[in-house]
JSON list of C-alpha atoms in Angstrom, two decimals:
[
{"chain": "A", "resi": 126, "resn": "MET", "atom": "CA", "xyz": [23.34, 2.15, 10.97]},
{"chain": "A", "resi": 127, "resn": "SER", "atom": "CA", "xyz": [22.36, -0.90, 9.19]},
{"chain": "A", "resi": 128, "resn": "THR", "atom": "CA", "xyz": [21.23, -1.48, 5.68]},
{"chain": "A", "resi": 129, "resn": "SER", "atom": "CA", "xyz": [20.64, -5.07, 5.94]},
{"chain": "A", "resi": 130, "resn": "ASP", "atom": "CA", "xyz": [19.05, -7.92, 8.16]},
{"chain": "A", "resi": 131, "resn": "ALA", "atom": "CA", "xyz": [16.05, -5.65, 8.97]},
{"chain": "A", "resi": 132, "resn": "ASP", "atom": "CA", "xyz": [13.97, -6.81, 11.80]},
{"chain": "A", "resi": 133, "resn": "PRO", "atom": "CA", "xyz": [10.26, -7.66, 11.04]},
{"chain": "A", "resi": 134, "resn": "GLY", "atom": "CA", "xyz": [8.78, -3.99, 12.24]},
{"chain": "A", "resi": 135, "resn": "SER", "atom": "CA", "xyz": [11.72, -2.46, 9.73]},
{"chain": "A", "resi": 136, "resn": "VAL", "atom": "CA", "xyz": [10.46, -5.22, 6.79]},
{"chain": "A", "resi": 137, "resn": "LEU", "atom": "CA", "xyz": [6.64, -4.28, 7.26]},
{"chain": "A", "resi": 138, "resn": "LEU", "atom": "CA", "xyz": [7.84, -0.47, 6.95]},
{"chain": "A", "resi": 139, "resn": "LEU", "atom": "CA", "xyz": [9.53, -0.71, 3.84]},
{"chain": "A", "resi": 140, "resn": "VAL", "atom": "CA", "xyz": [6.76, -2.98, 2.19]},
{"chain": "A", "resi": 141, "resn": "LEU", "atom": "CA", "xyz": [4.10, 0.32, 3.22]},
{"chain": "A", "resi": 142, "resn": "VAL", "atom": "CA", "xyz": [6.53, 2.46, 1.45]},
{"chain": "A", "resi": 143, "resn": "ALA", "atom": "CA", "xyz": [6.41, 0.28, -1.71]},
{"chain": "A", "resi": 144, "resn": "ALA", "atom": "CA", "xyz": [2.64, -0.17, -1.59]},
{"chain": "A", "resi": 145, "resn": "LEU", "atom": "CA", "xyz": [2.27, 3.60, -0.89]},
{"chain": "A", "resi": 146, "resn": "ALA", "atom": "CA", "xyz": [4.73, 4.33, -3.64]},
{"chain": "A", "resi": 147, "resn": "VAL", "atom": "CA", "xyz": [2.31, 2.18, -6.27]},
{"chain": "A", "resi": 148, "resn": "LEU", "atom": "CA", "xyz": [-0.77, 3.77, -4.65]},
{"chain": "A", "resi": 149, "resn": "LEU", "atom": "CA", "xyz": [0.41, 7.19, -5.40]},
{"chain": "A", "resi": 150, "resn": "ALA", "atom": "CA", "xyz": [1.42, 6.64, -8.90]},
{"chain": "A", "resi": 151, "resn": "GLN", "atom": "CA", "xyz": [-2.16, 5.20, -9.19]},
{"chain": "A", "resi": 152, "resn": "ARG", "atom": "CA", "xyz": [-3.83, 8.27, -8.25]},
{"chain": "A", "resi": 153, "resn": "ARG", "atom": "CA", "xyz": [-1.14, 10.48, -10.20]},
{"chain": "A", "resi": 154, "resn": "LEU", "atom": "CA", "xyz": [-2.28, 8.83, -13.29]},
{"chain": "A", "resi": 155, "resn": "ALA", "atom": "CA", "xyz": [-5.91, 8.02, -12.73]},
{"chain": "A", "resi": 156, "resn": "VAL", "atom": "CA", "xyz": [-5.33, 4.46, -14.58]},
{"chain": "A", "resi": 157, "resn": "PRO", "atom": "CA", "xyz": [-6.18, 0.96, -13.33]},
{"chain": "A", "resi": 158, "resn": "PRO", "atom": "CA", "xyz": [-3.62, -0.79, -11.59]},
{"chain": "A", "resi": 159, "resn": "GLY", "atom": "CA", "xyz": [-2.80, -3.53, -13.95]},
{"chain": "A", "resi": 160, "resn": "ARG", "atom": "CA", "xyz": [-2.28, -1.01, -16.76]},
{"chain": "A", "resi": 161, "resn": "LEU", "atom": "CA", "xyz": [-0.05, 0.88, -14.55]},
{"chain": "A", "resi": 162, "resn": "LEU", "atom": "CA", "xyz": [2.12, -2.37, -13.95]},
{"chain": "A", "resi": 163, "resn": "TRP", "atom": "CA", "xyz": [1.92, -4.15, -17.35]},
{"chain": "A", "resi": 164, "resn": "PRO", "atom": "CA", "xyz": [3.59, -4.13, -19.55]},
{"chain": "A", "resi": 165, "resn": "PRO", "atom": "CA", "xyz": [6.55, -2.34, -17.95]},
{"chain": "A", "resi": 166, "resn": "PRO", "atom": "CA", "xyz": [8.04, 0.70, -20.24]},
{"chain": "A", "resi": 167, "resn": "VAL", "atom": "CA", "xyz": [11.20, 0.12, -21.92]},
{"chain": "A", "resi": 168, "resn": "THR", "atom": "CA", "xyz": [13.04, 2.27, -19.66]},
{"chain": "A", "resi": 169, "resn": "ALA", "atom": "CA", "xyz": [11.97, 0.26, -16.54]},
{"chain": "A", "resi": 170, "resn": "LEU", "atom": "CA", "xyz": [13.00, -2.83, -18.28]},
{"chain": "A", "resi": 171, "resn": "VAL", "atom": "CA", "xyz": [16.60, -2.09, -19.35]},
{"chain": "A", "resi": 172, "resn": "LEU", "atom": "CA", "xyz": [17.03, -0.45, -15.57]},
{"chain": "A", "resi": 173, "resn": "TRP", "atom": "CA", "xyz": [15.84, -3.72, -14.36]},
{"chain": "A", "resi": 174, "resn": "LEU", "atom": "CA", "xyz": [18.16, -5.52, -16.58]},
{"chain": "A", "resi": 175, "resn": "VAL", "atom": "CA", "xyz": [21.24, -3.53, -15.66]},
{"chain": "A", "resi": 176, "resn": "VAL", "atom": "CA", "xyz": [21.15, -4.32, -12.16]},
{"chain": "A", "resi": 177, "resn": "ALA", "atom": "CA", "xyz": [19.41, -8.03, -12.57]},
{"chain": "A", "resi": 178, "resn": "VAL", "atom": "CA", "xyz": [22.23, -9.19, -14.87]},
{"chain": "A", "resi": 179, "resn": "PRO", "atom": "CA", "xyz": [25.04, -9.00, -12.49]},
{"chain": "A", "resi": 180, "resn": "SER", "atom": "CA", "xyz": [23.18, -9.42, -9.50]},
{"chain": "A", "resi": 181, "resn": "LEU", "atom": "CA", "xyz": [22.10, -12.93, -10.89]},
{"chain": "A", "resi": 182, "resn": "LEU", "atom": "CA", "xyz": [25.67, -13.79, -11.89]},
{"chain": "A", "resi": 183, "resn": "ARG", "atom": "CA", "xyz": [27.06, -12.86, -8.42]},
{"chain": "A", "resi": 184, "resn": "LEU", "atom": "CA", "xyz": [25.13, -15.77, -7.07]},
{"chain": "A", "resi": 185, "resn": "VAL", "atom": "CA", "xyz": [27.12, -17.97, -9.53]},
{"chain": "A", "resi": 186, "resn": "VAL", "atom": "CA", "xyz": [30.00, -15.83, -9.20]},
{"chain": "A", "resi": 187, "resn": "PRO", "atom": "CA", "xyz": [30.80, -14.57, -5.52]},
{"chain": "A", "resi": 188, "resn": "SER", "atom": "CA", "xyz": [33.80, -12.89, -6.47]},
{"chain": "A", "resi": 189, "resn": "LEU", "atom": "CA", "xyz": [31.74, -9.96, -8.11]},
{"chain": "A", "resi": 190, "resn": "LEU", "atom": "CA", "xyz": [30.48, -8.66, -4.80]},
{"chain": "A", "resi": 191, "resn": "GLY", "atom": "CA", "xyz": [34.32, -8.04, -3.65]},
{"chain": "A", "resi": 192, "resn": "THR", "atom": "CA", "xyz": [34.35, -6.27, -7.48]},
{"chain": "A", "resi": 193, "resn": "PHE", "atom": "CA", "xyz": [31.52, -4.11, -7.40]},
{"chain": "A", "resi": 194, "resn": "GLY", "atom": "CA", "xyz": [30.40, -4.12, -3.63]},
{"chain": "A", "resi": 195, "resn": "ARG", "atom": "CA", "xyz": [30.62, -1.26, -0.89]},
{"chain": "A", "resi": 196, "resn": "ASP", "atom": "CA", "xyz": [33.88, -1.07, 0.97]},
{"chain": "A", "resi": 197, "resn": "PRO", "atom": "CA", "xyz": [34.38, 2.09, 3.17]},
{"chain": "A", "resi": 198, "resn": "LEU", "atom": "CA", "xyz": [38.05, 1.34, 3.87]},
{"chain": "A", "resi": 199, "resn": "ARG", "atom": "CA", "xyz": [39.12, 0.79, 0.29]},
{"chain": "A", "resi": 200, "resn": "ILE", "atom": "CA", "xyz": [36.85, 3.78, -0.65]},
{"chain": "A", "resi": 201, "resn": "ARG", "atom": "CA", "xyz": [38.32, 5.93, 1.40]},
{"chain": "A", "resi": 202, "resn": "ALA", "atom": "CA", "xyz": [41.83, 4.82, 1.74]},
{"chain": "A", "resi": 203, "resn": "GLU", "atom": "CA", "xyz": [42.53, 3.68, -1.49]},
{"chain": "A", "resi": 204, "resn": "ASP", "atom": "CA", "xyz": [40.32, 6.03, -3.45]},
{"chain": "A", "resi": 205, "resn": "GLU", "atom": "CA", "xyz": [37.97, 3.24, -5.12]},
{"chain": "A", "resi": 206, "resn": "TRP", "atom": "CA", "xyz": [35.43, 5.82, -5.58]},
{"chain": "A", "resi": 207, "resn": "TRP", "atom": "CA", "xyz": [33.54, 3.42, -8.42]},
{"chain": "A", "resi": 208, "resn": "ARG", "atom": "CA", "xyz": [32.18, 1.57, -5.46]},
{"chain": "A", "resi": 209, "resn": "VAL", "atom": "CA", "xyz": [29.70, 4.07, -4.31]},
{"chain": "A", "resi": 210, "resn": "LEU", "atom": "CA", "xyz": [27.70, 3.37, -7.50]},
{"chain": "A", "resi": 211, "resn": "THR", "atom": "CA", "xyz": [28.69, 0.24, -8.63]},
{"chain": "A", "resi": 212, "resn": "SER", "atom": "CA", "xyz": [27.21, -1.25, -5.39]},
{"chain": "A", "resi": 213, "resn": "VAL", "atom": "CA", "xyz": [23.66, -1.33, -6.65]},
{"chain": "A", "resi": 214, "resn": "LEU", "atom": "CA", "xyz": [24.59, -3.74, -9.58]},
{"chain": "A", "resi": 215, "resn": "VAL", "atom": "CA", "xyz": [25.00, -6.46, -7.07]},
{"chain": "A", "resi": 216, "resn": "GLN", "atom": "CA", "xyz": [22.98, -7.65, -4.04]},
{"chain": "A", "resi": 217, "resn": "ASP", "atom": "CA", "xyz": [25.00, -8.97, -0.86]},
{"chain": "A", "resi": 218, "resn": "GLY", "atom": "CA", "xyz": [22.53, -11.50, 0.38]},
{"chain": "A", "resi": 219, "resn": "GLY", "atom": "CA", "xyz": [21.69, -14.68, -0.83]},
{"chain": "A", "resi": 220, "resn": "VAL", "atom": "CA", "xyz": [18.97, -16.30, -3.41]},
{"chain": "A", "resi": 221, "resn": "LEU", "atom": "CA", "xyz": [15.69, -14.96, -1.34]},
{"chain": "A", "resi": 222, "resn": "VAL", "atom": "CA", "xyz": [17.17, -11.64, -0.88]},
{"chain": "A", "resi": 223, "resn": "THR", "atom": "CA", "xyz": [18.26, -11.32, -4.50]},
{"chain": "A", "resi": 224, "resn": "VAL", "atom": "CA", "xyz": [15.01, -12.06, -5.67]},
{"chain": "A", "resi": 225, "resn": "VAL", "atom": "CA", "xyz": [13.04, -9.67, -3.23]},
{"chain": "A", "resi": 226, "resn": "SER", "atom": "CA", "xyz": [15.30, -6.76, -4.36]},
{"chain": "A", "resi": 227, "resn": "LEU", "atom": "CA", "xyz": [14.92, -7.48, -7.80]},
{"chain": "A", "resi": 228, "resn": "LEU", "atom": "CA", "xyz": [11.08, -7.86, -7.73]},
{"chain": "A", "resi": 229, "resn": "LEU", "atom": "CA", "xyz": [11.02, -4.35, -6.09]},
{"chain": "A", "resi": 230, "resn": "LEU", "atom": "CA", "xyz": [13.53, -2.77, -8.57]},
{"chain": "A", "resi": 231, "resn": "ALA", "atom": "CA", "xyz": [10.78, -4.09, -11.02]},
{"chain": "A", "resi": 232, "resn": "VAL", "atom": "CA", "xyz": [8.05, -2.42, -9.74]},
{"chain": "A", "resi": 233, "resn": "VAL", "atom": "CA", "xyz": [9.30, 0.71, -8.39]},
{"chain": "A", "resi": 234, "resn": "ALA", "atom": "CA", "xyz": [11.21, 1.28, -11.66]},
{"chain": "A", "resi": 235, "resn": "THR", "atom": "CA", "xyz": [7.82, 0.79, -13.55]},
{"chain": "A", "resi": 236, "resn": "VAL", "atom": "CA", "xyz": [5.92, 3.09, -11.41]},
{"chain": "A", "resi": 237, "resn": "ALA", "atom": "CA", "xyz": [8.32, 5.70, -11.48]},
{"chain": "A", "resi": 238, "resn": "VAL", "atom": "CA", "xyz": [8.67, 5.89, -15.22]},
{"chain": "A", "resi": 239, "resn": "ARG", "atom": "CA", "xyz": [5.06, 6.00, -15.72]},
{"chain": "A", "resi": 240, "resn": "VAL", "atom": "CA", "xyz": [5.05, 9.40, -13.07]},
{"chain": "A", "resi": 241, "resn": "TRP", "atom": "CA", "xyz": [8.33, 10.99, -13.73]},
{"chain": "A", "resi": 242, "resn": "GLY", "atom": "CA", "xyz": [9.17, 9.68, -17.53]},
{"chain": "A", "resi": 243, "resn": "PRO", "atom": "CA", "xyz": [12.37, 8.03, -18.56]},
{"chain": "A", "resi": 244, "resn": "GLY", "atom": "CA", "xyz": [14.99, 10.81, -18.06]},
{"chain": "A", "resi": 245, "resn": "ARG", "atom": "CA", "xyz": [14.10, 12.00, -14.78]},
{"chain": "A", "resi": 246, "resn": "THR", "atom": "CA", "xyz": [13.55, 8.01, -13.34]},
{"chain": "A", "resi": 247, "resn": "ILE", "atom": "CA", "xyz": [17.32, 7.57, -14.81]},
{"chain": "A", "resi": 248, "resn": "GLY", "atom": "CA", "xyz": [18.19, 10.82, -13.33]},
{"chain": "A", "resi": 249, "resn": "LEU", "atom": "CA", "xyz": [16.38, 10.24, -9.68]},
{"chain": "A", "resi": 250, "resn": "PHE", "atom": "CA", "xyz": [17.66, 6.61, -9.68]},
{"chain": "A", "resi": 251, "resn": "VAL", "atom": "CA", "xyz": [21.58, 7.42, -10.18]},
{"chain": "A", "resi": 252, "resn": "VAL", "atom": "CA", "xyz": [21.51, 10.13, -7.82]},
{"chain": "A", "resi": 253, "resn": "SER", "atom": "CA", "xyz": [19.70, 8.44, -5.23]},
{"chain": "A", "resi": 254, "resn": "GLN", "atom": "CA", "xyz": [22.31, 5.50, -5.29]},
{"chain": "A", "resi": 255, "resn": "LEU", "atom": "CA", "xyz": [24.97, 8.00, -5.19]},
{"chain": "A", "resi": 256, "resn": "LEU", "atom": "CA", "xyz": [23.66, 10.20, -2.36]},
{"chain": "A", "resi": 257, "resn": "PHE", "atom": "CA", "xyz": [23.05, 6.64, -0.44]},
{"chain": "A", "resi": 258, "resn": "GLY", "atom": "CA", "xyz": [26.41, 5.62, -1.19]},
{"chain": "A", "resi": 259, "resn": "LEU", "atom": "CA", "xyz": [28.32, 8.09, 0.02]},
{"chain": "A", "resi": 260, "resn": "PHE", "atom": "CA", "xyz": [25.92, 8.08, 3.52]},
{"chain": "A", "resi": 261, "resn": "THR", "atom": "CA", "xyz": [26.50, 4.57, 3.79]},
{"chain": "A", "resi": 262, "resn": "ALA", "atom": "CA", "xyz": [30.70, 5.16, 2.94]},
{"chain": "A", "resi": 263, "resn": "PHE", "atom": "CA", "xyz": [31.23, 8.03, 5.39]},
{"chain": "A", "resi": 264, "resn": "VAL", "atom": "CA", "xyz": [28.25, 8.87, 7.46]},
{"chain": "A", "resi": 265, "resn": "SER", "atom": "CA", "xyz": [27.20, 5.58, 8.52]},
{"chain": "A", "resi": 266, "resn": "PRO", "atom": "CA", "xyz": [29.73, 3.17, 7.16]},
{"chain": "A", "resi": 267, "resn": "SER", "atom": "CA", "xyz": [28.89, -0.50, 6.28]},
{"chain": "A", "resi": 268, "resn": "THR", "atom": "CA", "xyz": [30.02, -2.56, 3.81]},
{"chain": "A", "resi": 269, "resn": "GLY", "atom": "CA", "xyz": [27.61, -4.23, 1.57]},
{"chain": "A", "resi": 270, "resn": "ALA", "atom": "CA", "xyz": [25.99, -4.00, -1.84]},
{"chain": "A", "resi": 271, "resn": "GLY", "atom": "CA", "xyz": [22.54, -3.88, -3.34]},
{"chain": "A", "resi": 272, "resn": "SER", "atom": "CA", "xyz": [19.79, -1.82, -5.30]},
{"chain": "A", "resi": 273, "resn": "SER", "atom": "CA", "xyz": [17.28, -1.49, -2.11]},
{"chain": "A", "resi": 274, "resn": "GLY", "atom": "CA", "xyz": [18.53, 1.89, -1.10]},
{"chain": "A", "resi": 275, "resn": "ALA", "atom": "CA", "xyz": [17.76, 3.40, -4.82]},
{"chain": "A", "resi": 276, "resn": "SER", "atom": "CA", "xyz": [14.45, 1.60, -5.04]},
{"chain": "A", "resi": 277, "resn": "PHE", "atom": "CA", "xyz": [13.27, 2.84, -2.08]},
{"chain": "A", "resi": 278, "resn": "ALA", "atom": "CA", "xyz": [14.65, 6.35, -2.42]},
{"chain": "A", "resi": 279, "resn": "VAL", "atom": "CA", "xyz": [12.80, 6.64, -5.94]},
{"chain": "A", "resi": 280, "resn": "ALA", "atom": "CA", "xyz": [9.62, 5.37, -4.33]},
{"chain": "A", "resi": 281, "resn": "GLY", "atom": "CA", "xyz": [9.55, 7.99, -1.53]},
{"chain": "A", "resi": 282, "resn": "SER", "atom": "CA", "xyz": [10.24, 10.44, -4.74]},
{"chain": "A", "resi": 283, "resn": "ILE", "atom": "CA", "xyz": [6.77, 9.91, -5.83]},
{"chain": "A", "resi": 284, "resn": "ALA", "atom": "CA", "xyz": [5.71, 10.85, -2.06]},
{"chain": "A", "resi": 285, "resn": "GLY", "atom": "CA", "xyz": [7.65, 14.10, -2.43]},
{"chain": "A", "resi": 286, "resn": "LEU", "atom": "CA", "xyz": [6.08, 14.74, -5.66]},
{"chain": "A", "resi": 287, "resn": "TRP", "atom": "CA", "xyz": [2.52, 14.79, -4.58]},
{"chain": "A", "resi": 288, "resn": "LEU", "atom": "CA", "xyz": [3.54, 17.04, -1.36]},
{"chain": "A", "resi": 289, "resn": "ALA", "atom": "CA", "xyz": [5.40, 19.53, -3.93]},
{"chain": "A", "resi": 290, "resn": "VAL", "atom": "CA", "xyz": [2.22, 19.60, -6.44]},
{"chain": "A", "resi": 291, "resn": "GLY", "atom": "CA", "xyz": [-0.49, 19.85, -3.50]},
{"chain": "A", "resi": 292, "resn": "ALA", "atom": "CA", "xyz": [-1.80, 16.77, -2.29]},
{"chain": "A", "resi": 293, "resn": "ARG", "atom": "CA", "xyz": [-5.30, 16.73, -0.25]},
{"chain": "A", "resi": 294, "resn": "GLY", "atom": "CA", "xyz": [-7.15, 14.24, 1.41]},
{"chain": "A", "resi": 295, "resn": "ALA", "atom": "CA", "xyz": [-6.37, 10.57, 1.35]},
{"chain": "A", "resi": 296, "resn": "VAL", "atom": "CA", "xyz": [-3.59, 11.04, -1.24]},
{"chain": "A", "resi": 297, "resn": "LEU", "atom": "CA", "xyz": [-1.82, 13.66, 1.09]},
{"chain": "A", "resi": 298, "resn": "ALA", "atom": "CA", "xyz": [-2.24, 11.22, 4.00]},
{"chain": "A", "resi": 299, "resn": "ALA", "atom": "CA", "xyz": [-0.43, 8.36, 2.00]},
{"chain": "A", "resi": 300, "resn": "ALA", "atom": "CA", "xyz": [2.26, 11.08, 1.01]},
{"chain": "A", "resi": 301, "resn": "VAL", "atom": "CA", "xyz": [3.19, 12.02, 4.42]},
{"chain": "A", "resi": 302, "resn": "GLY", "atom": "CA", "xyz": [3.03, 8.64, 5.45]},
{"chain": "A", "resi": 303, "resn": "SER", "atom": "CA", "xyz": [5.54, 7.42, 3.46]},
{"chain": "A", "resi": 304, "resn": "CYS", "atom": "CA", "xyz": [7.45, 10.02, 4.68]},
{"chain": "A", "resi": 305, "resn": "LEU", "atom": "CA", "xyz": [6.91, 8.85, 8.22]},
{"chain": "A", "resi": 306, "resn": "ALA", "atom": "CA", "xyz": [7.30, 5.58, 7.88]},
{"chain": "A", "resi": 307, "resn": "GLY", "atom": "CA", "xyz": [11.10, 6.80, 6.70]},
{"chain": "A", "resi": 308, "resn": "ALA", "atom": "CA", "xyz": [11.71, 8.66, 9.72]},
{"chain": "A", "resi": 309, "resn": "VAL", "atom": "CA", "xyz": [10.60, 5.75, 11.75]},
{"chain": "A", "resi": 310, "resn": "LEU", "atom": "CA", "xyz": [12.93, 3.66, 10.03]},
{"chain": "A", "resi": 311, "resn": "VAL", "atom": "CA", "xyz": [15.70, 6.24, 10.70]},
{"chain": "A", "resi": 312, "resn": "MET", "atom": "CA", "xyz": [15.06, 6.30, 14.44]},
{"chain": "A", "resi": 313, "resn": "ALA", "atom": "CA", "xyz": [14.93, 2.53, 14.43]},
{"chain": "A", "resi": 314, "resn": "GLY", "atom": "CA", "xyz": [18.32, 2.64, 12.87]},
{"chain": "A", "resi": 315, "resn": "ASP", "atom": "CA", "xyz": [17.65, 1.11, 9.39]},
{"chain": "A", "resi": 316, "resn": "GLY", "atom": "CA", "xyz": [19.48, 3.11, 6.67]},
{"chain": "A", "resi": 317, "resn": "HIS", "atom": "CA", "xyz": [16.76, 2.60, 4.31]},
{"chain": "A", "resi": 318, "resn": "GLY", "atom": "CA", "xyz": [14.72, 5.16, 6.19]},
{"chain": "A", "resi": 319, "resn": "VAL", "atom": "CA", "xyz": [17.48, 7.64, 4.95]},
{"chain": "A", "resi": 320, "resn": "ALA", "atom": "CA", "xyz": [16.86, 6.53, 1.31]},
{"chain": "A", "resi": 321, "resn": "VAL", "atom": "CA", "xyz": [13.07, 7.15, 1.83]},
{"chain": "A", "resi": 322, "resn": "LEU", "atom": "CA", "xyz": [13.65, 10.61, 3.41]},
{"chain": "A", "resi": 323, "resn": "VAL", "atom": "CA", "xyz": [16.15, 11.81, 0.67]},
{"chain": "A", "resi": 324, "resn": "GLY", "atom": "CA", "xyz": [14.13, 10.46, -2.14]},
{"chain": "A", "resi": 325, "resn": "ALA", "atom": "CA", "xyz": [11.10, 12.15, -1.00]},
{"chain": "A", "resi": 326, "resn": "LEU", "atom": "CA", "xyz": [13.26, 15.32, -0.52]},
{"chain": "A", "resi": 327, "resn": "LEU", "atom": "CA", "xyz": [14.69, 15.00, -4.22]},
{"chain": "A", "resi": 328, "resn": "GLY", "atom": "CA", "xyz": [10.80, 14.07, -5.63]},
{"chain": "A", "resi": 329, "resn": "ALA", "atom": "CA", "xyz": [9.91, 17.33, -3.96]},
{"chain": "A", "resi": 330, "resn": "VAL", "atom": "CA", "xyz": [12.57, 19.86, -5.43]},
{"chain": "A", "resi": 331, "resn": "LEU", "atom": "CA", "xyz": [12.25, 18.30, -9.01]},
{"chain": "A", "resi": 332, "resn": "GLY", "atom": "CA", "xyz": [8.35, 18.12, -8.28]},
{"chain": "A", "resi": 333, "resn": "THR", "atom": "CA", "xyz": [8.82, 22.07, -7.74]},
{"chain": "A", "resi": 334, "resn": "VAL", "atom": "CA", "xyz": [11.03, 22.83, -10.42]},
{"chain": "A", "resi": 335, "resn": "ALA", "atom": "CA", "xyz": [10.18, 20.49, -13.27]},
{"chain": "A", "resi": 336, "resn": "PRO", "atom": "CA", "xyz": [6.97, 18.48, -12.72]},
{"chain": "A", "resi": 337, "resn": "PRO", "atom": "CA", "xyz": [6.06, 15.60, -14.88]},
{"chain": "A", "resi": 338, "resn": "ARG", "atom": "CA", "xyz": [2.90, 16.40, -17.11]},
{"chain": "A", "resi": 339, "resn": "ARG", "atom": "CA", "xyz": [0.23, 14.35, -15.76]},
{"chain": "A", "resi": 340, "resn": "ALA", "atom": "CA", "xyz": [-1.96, 14.31, -18.84]},
{"chain": "A", "resi": 341, "resn": "ALA", "atom": "CA", "xyz": [0.42, 13.16, -21.35]},
{"chain": "A", "resi": 342, "resn": "LEU", "atom": "CA", "xyz": [1.68, 10.50, -19.31]},
{"chain": "A", "resi": 343, "resn": "SER", "atom": "CA", "xyz": [-1.59, 9.34, -18.67]},
{"chain": "A", "resi": 344, "resn": "ALA", "atom": "CA", "xyz": [-2.59, 9.13, -22.24]},
{"chain": "A", "resi": 345, "resn": "ALA", "atom": "CA", "xyz": [0.80, 6.76, -22.47]},
{"chain": "A", "resi": 346, "resn": "VAL", "atom": "CA", "xyz": [-0.24, 4.67, -19.92]},
{"chain": "A", "resi": 347, "resn": "ARG", "atom": "CA", "xyz": [-3.81, 4.14, -21.26]},
{"chain": "A", "resi": 348, "resn": "SER", "atom": "CA", "xyz": [-2.48, 3.70, -25.16]}
]
């Protein structure tokens, strides 16, 4: 199952997942889109910088990909388990892929912190990367790196939250549409679909056990 070089159809589905995450966040908080995305919360900015700095540095120092990247053989045979997590710190593509991945992370991190709050967002991001890293190291082994898997999982978590708290009408359709996009990606052999579905499951579980307080978050965005 591939985690890079997506075909145009997969790219469109991935863009749809990201767009639906923004829409569902906006409906969750009932705030104008402009206030949702700008200015970004401090936690979102810090998370973005943690990934962006080494990712941009990797363009100048290519050896960082070998240092942090995901290599299933080295993970399993040489016990380099840290690669499951550190692979999120660098991107395995060129300038365009790096810019797109960092832009995706900026948007997803911002709306996720608005919806979930700082602690839950960091937790979702780390757990999503851990699960996606294990999947791409053992279930469907592939060498590479990047933050897109964790980003799409966090995006999917917002759909999962809505399904847990009882979405209706257009919001329900958008949440289900995000999950269906993930399922289609899986059937097309794109590993990012697994990330979307795992994220939706995590969001549904967290939304059931400890849903964020919408009123408090809405007030924080408006202030």
